[in-house]
Short mmCIF file of C-alpha atoms in Angstrom, two decimals:
data_model
loop_
_atom_site.label_atom_id
_atom_site.label_comp_id
_atom_site.label_asym_id
_atom_site.label_seq_id
_atom_site.Cartn_x
_atom_site.Cartn_y
_atom_site.Cartn_z
CA UNK A 8 44.93 -2.23 -63.57
CA UNK A 9 42.21 -4.34 -61.95
CA UNK A 10 44.40 -7.44 -61.91
CA UNK A 11 47.41 -5.54 -60.57
CA UNK A 12 45.32 -4.04 -57.76
CA UNK A 13 44.11 -7.52 -56.83
CA UNK A 14 47.64 -8.92 -56.83
CA UNK A 15 48.81 -6.05 -54.62
CA UNK A 16 45.96 -6.88 -52.23
CA UNK A 17 47.06 -10.53 -52.08
CA UNK A 18 50.66 -9.54 -51.46
CA UNK A 19 50.30 -6.64 -49.05
CA UNK A 20 47.13 -7.47 -47.13
CA UNK A 21 46.70 -11.23 -47.41
CA UNK A 22 50.47 -11.86 -47.23
CA UNK A 23 50.29 -14.63 -49.82
CA UNK A 24 53.54 -16.20 -51.00
CA UNK A 25 55.17 -15.15 -54.28
CA UNK A 26 54.44 -18.61 -55.71
CA UNK A 27 50.71 -18.25 -54.96
CA UNK A 28 50.56 -14.74 -56.40
CA UNK A 29 52.25 -15.91 -59.62
CA UNK A 30 49.60 -18.66 -59.93
CA UNK A 31 46.78 -16.10 -59.54
CA UNK A 32 48.43 -13.79 -62.07
CA UNK A 33 48.80 -16.60 -64.61
CA UNK A 34 45.14 -17.63 -64.30
CA UNK A 35 43.75 -14.10 -64.48
CA UNK A 36 46.00 -13.07 -67.36
CA UNK A 37 44.90 -16.14 -69.34
CA UNK A 38 41.24 -15.27 -68.72
CA UNK A 39 41.80 -11.64 -69.70
CA UNK A 40 43.45 -12.74 -72.95
CA UNK A 41 40.52 -15.08 -73.67
CA UNK A 42 38.06 -12.19 -73.21
CA UNK A 43 40.04 -10.05 -75.64
CA UNK A 44 40.63 -12.67 -78.32
CA UNK A 45 37.23 -14.37 -78.29
CA UNK A 46 34.85 -11.55 -77.31
CA UNK A 47 36.90 -8.36 -77.88
CA UNK A 48 36.12 -7.43 -74.28
CA UNK A 49 38.80 -5.47 -72.46
CA UNK A 50 36.82 -4.53 -69.34
CA UNK A 51 36.65 -7.37 -66.79
CA UNK A 52 33.92 -5.49 -64.93
CA UNK A 53 31.58 -6.23 -67.86
CA UNK A 54 32.06 -10.00 -67.75
CA UNK A 55 28.94 -12.15 -67.36
CA UNK A 56 28.74 -15.83 -66.45
CA UNK A 57 28.02 -17.10 -70.03
CA UNK A 58 31.42 -15.73 -71.07
CA UNK A 59 33.09 -17.52 -68.16
CA UNK A 60 31.24 -20.67 -69.14
CA UNK A 61 32.69 -20.34 -72.65
CA UNK A 62 36.17 -20.14 -71.13
CA UNK A 63 35.52 -23.32 -69.14
CA UNK A 64 34.35 -25.11 -72.31
CA UNK A 65 37.48 -23.99 -74.17
CA UNK A 66 39.65 -25.31 -71.34
CA UNK A 67 37.82 -28.65 -71.37
CA UNK A 68 38.27 -28.86 -75.15
CA UNK A 69 41.97 -28.20 -74.65
CA UNK A 70 42.17 -31.27 -72.37
CA UNK A 71 42.83 -29.22 -69.25
CA UNK A 72 41.97 -31.37 -66.22
CA UNK A 73 38.90 -30.59 -64.13
CA UNK A 74 41.17 -30.09 -61.13
CA UNK A 75 43.18 -27.41 -62.96
CA UNK A 76 40.01 -25.75 -64.27
CA UNK A 77 38.58 -25.59 -60.75
CA UNK A 78 41.76 -23.91 -59.57
CA UNK A 79 41.59 -21.33 -62.35
CA UNK A 80 37.92 -20.61 -61.60
CA UNK A 81 38.76 -20.31 -57.91
CA UNK A 82 41.30 -17.61 -58.81
CA UNK A 83 38.68 -15.83 -60.88
CA UNK A 84 36.10 -16.09 -58.12
CA UNK A 85 38.50 -14.57 -55.57
CA UNK A 86 39.25 -11.77 -58.04
CA UNK A 87 35.57 -10.89 -58.42
CA UNK A 88 35.01 -11.10 -54.66
CA UNK A 89 37.78 -8.51 -54.33
CA UNK A 90 36.07 -6.26 -56.87
CA UNK A 91 32.85 -6.55 -54.85
CA UNK A 92 34.65 -5.82 -51.61
CA UNK A 93 36.23 -2.68 -53.04
CA UNK A 94 32.89 -1.44 -54.41
CA UNK A 95 33.83 -1.80 -58.07
CA UNK A 96 31.23 -4.49 -58.75
CA UNK A 97 27.70 -5.09 -57.47
CA UNK A 98 27.47 -8.84 -58.02
CA UNK A 99 29.90 -11.71 -58.57
CA UNK A 100 29.32 -13.39 -61.96
CA UNK A 101 30.53 -16.63 -60.38
CA UNK A 102 28.21 -16.52 -57.37
CA UNK A 103 26.18 -19.54 -58.49
CA UNK A 104 28.96 -21.46 -60.20
CA UNK A 105 29.48 -25.07 -59.16
CA UNK A 106 32.92 -26.63 -59.34
CA UNK A 107 33.49 -29.40 -61.88
CA UNK A 108 33.47 -32.90 -60.50
CA UNK A 109 36.85 -34.51 -60.03
CA UNK A 110 37.75 -38.12 -59.45
CA UNK A 111 39.27 -38.74 -56.05
CA UNK A 112 42.77 -40.09 -56.44
CA UNK A 113 43.78 -42.65 -53.86
CA UNK A 114 47.09 -41.63 -52.32
CA UNK A 115 48.92 -44.81 -51.38
CA UNK A 116 51.33 -44.17 -48.51
CA UNK A 117 54.71 -45.83 -48.11
CA UNK A 118 54.78 -48.65 -45.61
CA UNK A 119 56.80 -48.36 -42.40
CA UNK A 120 59.06 -51.08 -43.80
CA UNK A 121 59.75 -49.06 -46.96
CA UNK A 122 60.57 -45.90 -45.01
CA UNK A 123 62.88 -47.78 -42.64
CA UNK A 124 64.58 -49.46 -45.59
CA UNK A 125 65.47 -46.10 -47.14
CA UNK A 126 66.75 -44.66 -43.85
CA UNK A 127 68.79 -47.82 -43.16
CA UNK A 128 70.38 -47.64 -46.61
CA UNK A 129 71.79 -44.22 -45.72
CA UNK A 130 73.26 -45.08 -42.33
CA UNK A 131 76.72 -46.31 -43.37
CA UNK A 132 77.87 -43.26 -45.34
CA UNK A 133 78.97 -40.12 -43.50
CA UNK A 134 79.51 -37.96 -46.57
CA UNK A 135 77.81 -34.57 -46.74
CA UNK A 136 75.23 -35.49 -49.41
CA UNK A 137 74.22 -38.72 -47.68
CA UNK A 138 73.92 -37.14 -44.23
CA UNK A 139 71.80 -34.35 -45.71
CA UNK A 140 69.59 -36.75 -47.67
CA UNK A 141 69.05 -38.97 -44.62
CA UNK A 142 68.08 -35.93 -42.56
CA UNK A 143 65.77 -34.77 -45.35
CA UNK A 144 63.91 -38.11 -45.39
CA UNK A 145 63.73 -38.25 -41.58
CA UNK A 146 62.38 -34.70 -41.30
CA UNK A 147 59.66 -35.23 -43.91
CA UNK A 148 58.57 -38.53 -42.41
CA UNK A 149 58.84 -37.68 -38.71
CA UNK A 150 57.18 -34.26 -38.89
CA UNK A 151 54.83 -34.43 -41.91
CA UNK A 152 55.93 -30.98 -43.08
CA UNK A 153 55.45 -29.84 -46.67
CA UNK A 154 58.33 -29.69 -49.14
CA UNK A 155 58.24 -25.87 -49.23
CA UNK A 156 58.27 -25.78 -45.43
CA UNK A 157 61.25 -28.12 -45.33
CA UNK A 158 63.51 -26.05 -47.56
CA UNK A 159 62.70 -22.87 -45.64
CA UNK A 160 63.77 -24.19 -42.23
CA UNK A 161 66.49 -21.96 -40.82
CA UNK A 162 69.10 -22.90 -38.25
CA UNK A 163 67.48 -20.55 -35.75
CA UNK A 164 64.18 -22.45 -36.12
CA UNK A 165 65.58 -25.56 -34.42
CA UNK A 166 65.10 -25.75 -30.66
CA UNK A 167 67.11 -28.72 -29.38
CA UNK A 168 66.06 -27.97 -25.79
CA UNK A 169 62.34 -28.36 -26.48
CA UNK A 170 62.79 -30.82 -29.36
CA UNK A 171 60.81 -28.63 -31.76
CA UNK A 172 61.18 -26.92 -35.12
CA UNK A 173 59.42 -23.69 -36.06
CA UNK A 174 57.78 -24.09 -39.46
CA UNK A 175 56.46 -21.36 -41.74
CA UNK A 176 53.39 -22.83 -43.42
CA UNK A 177 50.87 -21.68 -46.00
CA UNK A 178 49.90 -18.00 -45.84
CA UNK A 179 52.89 -17.39 -43.56
CA UNK A 180 51.31 -19.19 -40.61
CA UNK A 181 53.88 -20.29 -38.05
CA UNK A 182 53.61 -23.53 -36.11
CA UNK A 183 55.88 -25.62 -33.94
CA UNK A 184 56.30 -29.30 -34.68
CA UNK A 185 57.99 -31.84 -32.38
CA UNK A 186 61.04 -33.73 -33.59
CA UNK A 187 62.33 -37.08 -32.42
CA UNK A 188 65.61 -37.34 -30.46
CA UNK A 189 66.97 -39.55 -33.27
CA UNK A 190 66.33 -36.74 -35.76
CA UNK A 191 68.16 -34.27 -33.52
CA UNK A 192 71.14 -36.63 -33.62
CA UNK A 193 70.95 -36.65 -37.43
CA UNK A 194 70.83 -32.84 -37.45
CA UNK A 195 73.94 -32.69 -35.25
CA UNK A 196 75.89 -35.13 -37.45
CA UNK A 197 74.86 -33.31 -40.61
CA UNK A 198 75.83 -29.89 -39.23
CA UNK A 199 79.21 -31.20 -38.09
CA UNK A 200 79.96 -32.41 -41.62
CA UNK A 201 78.55 -29.20 -43.09
CA UNK A 202 80.87 -27.14 -40.92
CA UNK A 203 83.83 -29.26 -42.06
CA UNK A 204 82.91 -28.36 -45.64
CA UNK A 205 83.00 -24.69 -44.68
CA UNK A 206 79.44 -23.92 -45.79
CA UNK A 207 77.78 -20.82 -44.35
CA UNK A 208 74.01 -20.43 -44.72
CA UNK A 209 71.08 -19.43 -42.54
CA UNK A 210 69.10 -22.36 -43.97
CA UNK A 211 69.36 -25.84 -42.50
CA UNK A 212 69.37 -27.85 -45.73
CA UNK A 213 71.70 -26.78 -48.52
CA UNK A 214 73.10 -28.14 -51.75
CA UNK A 215 76.59 -29.56 -52.19
CA UNK A 216 77.58 -26.09 -53.42
CA UNK A 217 76.33 -24.38 -50.28
CA UNK A 218 73.16 -22.91 -51.75
CA UNK A 219 69.64 -23.17 -50.33
CA UNK A 220 67.94 -26.45 -51.22
CA UNK A 221 65.23 -26.21 -53.92
CA UNK A 222 61.97 -28.09 -54.44
CA UNK A 223 62.87 -30.08 -57.58
CA UNK A 224 66.02 -31.42 -55.91
CA UNK A 225 64.00 -32.55 -52.88
CA UNK A 226 61.61 -34.38 -55.23
CA UNK A 227 64.47 -36.06 -57.10
CA UNK A 228 66.08 -37.23 -53.86
CA UNK A 229 62.87 -38.77 -52.51
CA UNK A 230 61.90 -40.31 -55.84
CA UNK A 231 65.36 -41.82 -56.31
CA UNK A 232 65.62 -43.50 -52.92
CA UNK A 233 62.06 -44.77 -52.74
CA UNK A 234 62.23 -46.15 -56.28
CA UNK A 235 64.76 -48.62 -54.86
CA UNK A 236 62.39 -50.00 -52.22
CA UNK A 237 58.84 -49.32 -53.47
CA UNK A 238 56.82 -50.25 -56.55
CA UNK A 239 54.20 -47.57 -55.87
CA UNK A 240 53.38 -45.33 -58.83
CA UNK A 241 53.87 -42.06 -56.97
CA UNK A 242 57.02 -41.53 -54.94
CA UNK A 243 57.18 -37.91 -53.84
CA UNK A 244 57.72 -35.75 -50.75
CA UNK A 245 53.94 -35.42 -50.44
CA UNK A 246 53.59 -39.21 -50.16
CA UNK A 247 55.95 -39.07 -47.17
CA UNK A 248 53.66 -36.45 -45.63
CA UNK A 249 50.73 -38.74 -46.40
CA UNK A 250 52.60 -41.67 -44.82
CA UNK A 251 53.32 -39.63 -41.69
CA UNK A 252 49.62 -38.86 -41.19
CA UNK A 253 48.40 -42.36 -42.05
CA UNK A 254 50.89 -44.11 -39.76
CA UNK A 255 50.05 -41.80 -36.85
CA UNK A 256 46.34 -42.47 -37.28
CA UNK A 257 46.99 -46.21 -37.55
CA UNK A 258 48.78 -46.07 -34.21
CA UNK A 259 45.83 -44.38 -32.53
CA UNK A 260 46.59 -40.66 -32.85
CA UNK A 261 43.45 -38.52 -32.83
CA UNK A 262 42.46 -36.59 -35.93
CA UNK A 263 42.68 -33.16 -34.26
CA UNK A 264 46.30 -33.74 -33.19
CA UNK A 265 47.26 -34.85 -36.71
CA UNK A 266 45.47 -31.77 -38.08
CA UNK A 267 47.63 -29.49 -35.92
CA UNK A 268 50.83 -31.30 -36.84
CA UNK A 269 50.07 -31.03 -40.56
CA UNK A 270 49.18 -27.34 -40.29
CA UNK A 271 45.69 -27.77 -41.74
CA UNK A 272 43.16 -25.01 -41.14
CA UNK A 273 40.22 -27.43 -40.97
CA UNK A 274 39.54 -31.08 -40.25
CA UNK A 275 38.15 -31.53 -43.76
CA UNK A 276 41.69 -31.35 -45.15
CA UNK A 277 42.95 -33.93 -42.66
CA UNK A 278 40.13 -36.42 -43.14
CA UNK A 279 41.48 -37.54 -46.51
CA UNK A 280 44.30 -39.22 -44.58
CA UNK A 281 41.85 -41.12 -42.38
CA UNK A 282 40.65 -43.52 -45.11
CA UNK A 283 43.77 -45.68 -44.94
CA UNK A 284 43.71 -45.79 -41.16
CA UNK A 285 40.07 -46.89 -41.34
CA UNK A 286 41.17 -49.99 -43.22
CA UNK A 287 43.65 -50.77 -40.44
CA UNK A 288 40.91 -50.30 -37.84
CA UNK A 289 38.66 -52.67 -39.79
CA UNK A 290 41.37 -55.35 -39.73
CA UNK A 291 41.77 -55.00 -35.96
CA UNK A 292 38.01 -55.09 -35.55
CA UNK A 293 37.54 -58.16 -37.73
CA UNK A 294 40.36 -60.02 -35.98
CA UNK A 295 39.23 -59.07 -32.48
CA UNK A 296 35.43 -59.21 -32.51
CA UNK A 297 33.97 -62.48 -31.21
CA UNK A 298 31.38 -62.58 -33.99
CA UNK A 299 33.83 -62.04 -36.85
CA UNK A 300 34.58 -64.84 -39.28
CA UNK A 301 38.28 -65.38 -38.59
CA UNK A 302 40.10 -67.81 -40.76
#
């Protein structure tokens, strides 16, 4: 009952997405089962931190990554904050918990050359799949939107007069992102071919059967095309988003503007993209400064 009440709160009051709610439910159910099987405790209001610590140890011993453990504990912490807020609990057993340390993974963006190579490879085929895939790549790279945001773009969200697209981001936050005139041309060509095929859908991007595009297909498309031009280990839609931010910063865009375009709630989230641009700035600095040791 406690977990269900919390999930209802996330859905009805916080307006979290179904995907996010499922993730919370999975984490909390796993913890509840651990309490029952290991400590024969069926009342989550009676949980103390040593029990939670035992759960963390069991997850570590099961080779669960620190990143995943931190996410699970974050779910648990939010759950207990809810119980406090609703007066069912006096103190949060996780109040003094510190997240496990995680190694920062360096996200290597695609180069401008690699992105252009993929787009160029799709320019000589006017079939439905190719036109859609080209538009998909262009939208991800030219707007920096997330994969989930991409597949949820509706036809009514495109404003060709103002050159913008309305995007529904995390926690149902709407934002408007600018689109390039070249991308508008790609949208027009794609829709013309789509209409010839007789597809009817409120969503912009659809499958070859006329259904709404789905996340795994978007990943496969990006991975397939960029595997042809890039030797980078990770080739995903998120790397295109990373490339968008890095290339903008390299060209002099300010961090606040990039933050708004990406739909981040704080600059802290955007600053991870600044490390690569810093390297570009260093190169300019070293080549331009009179005191630098130029070869």
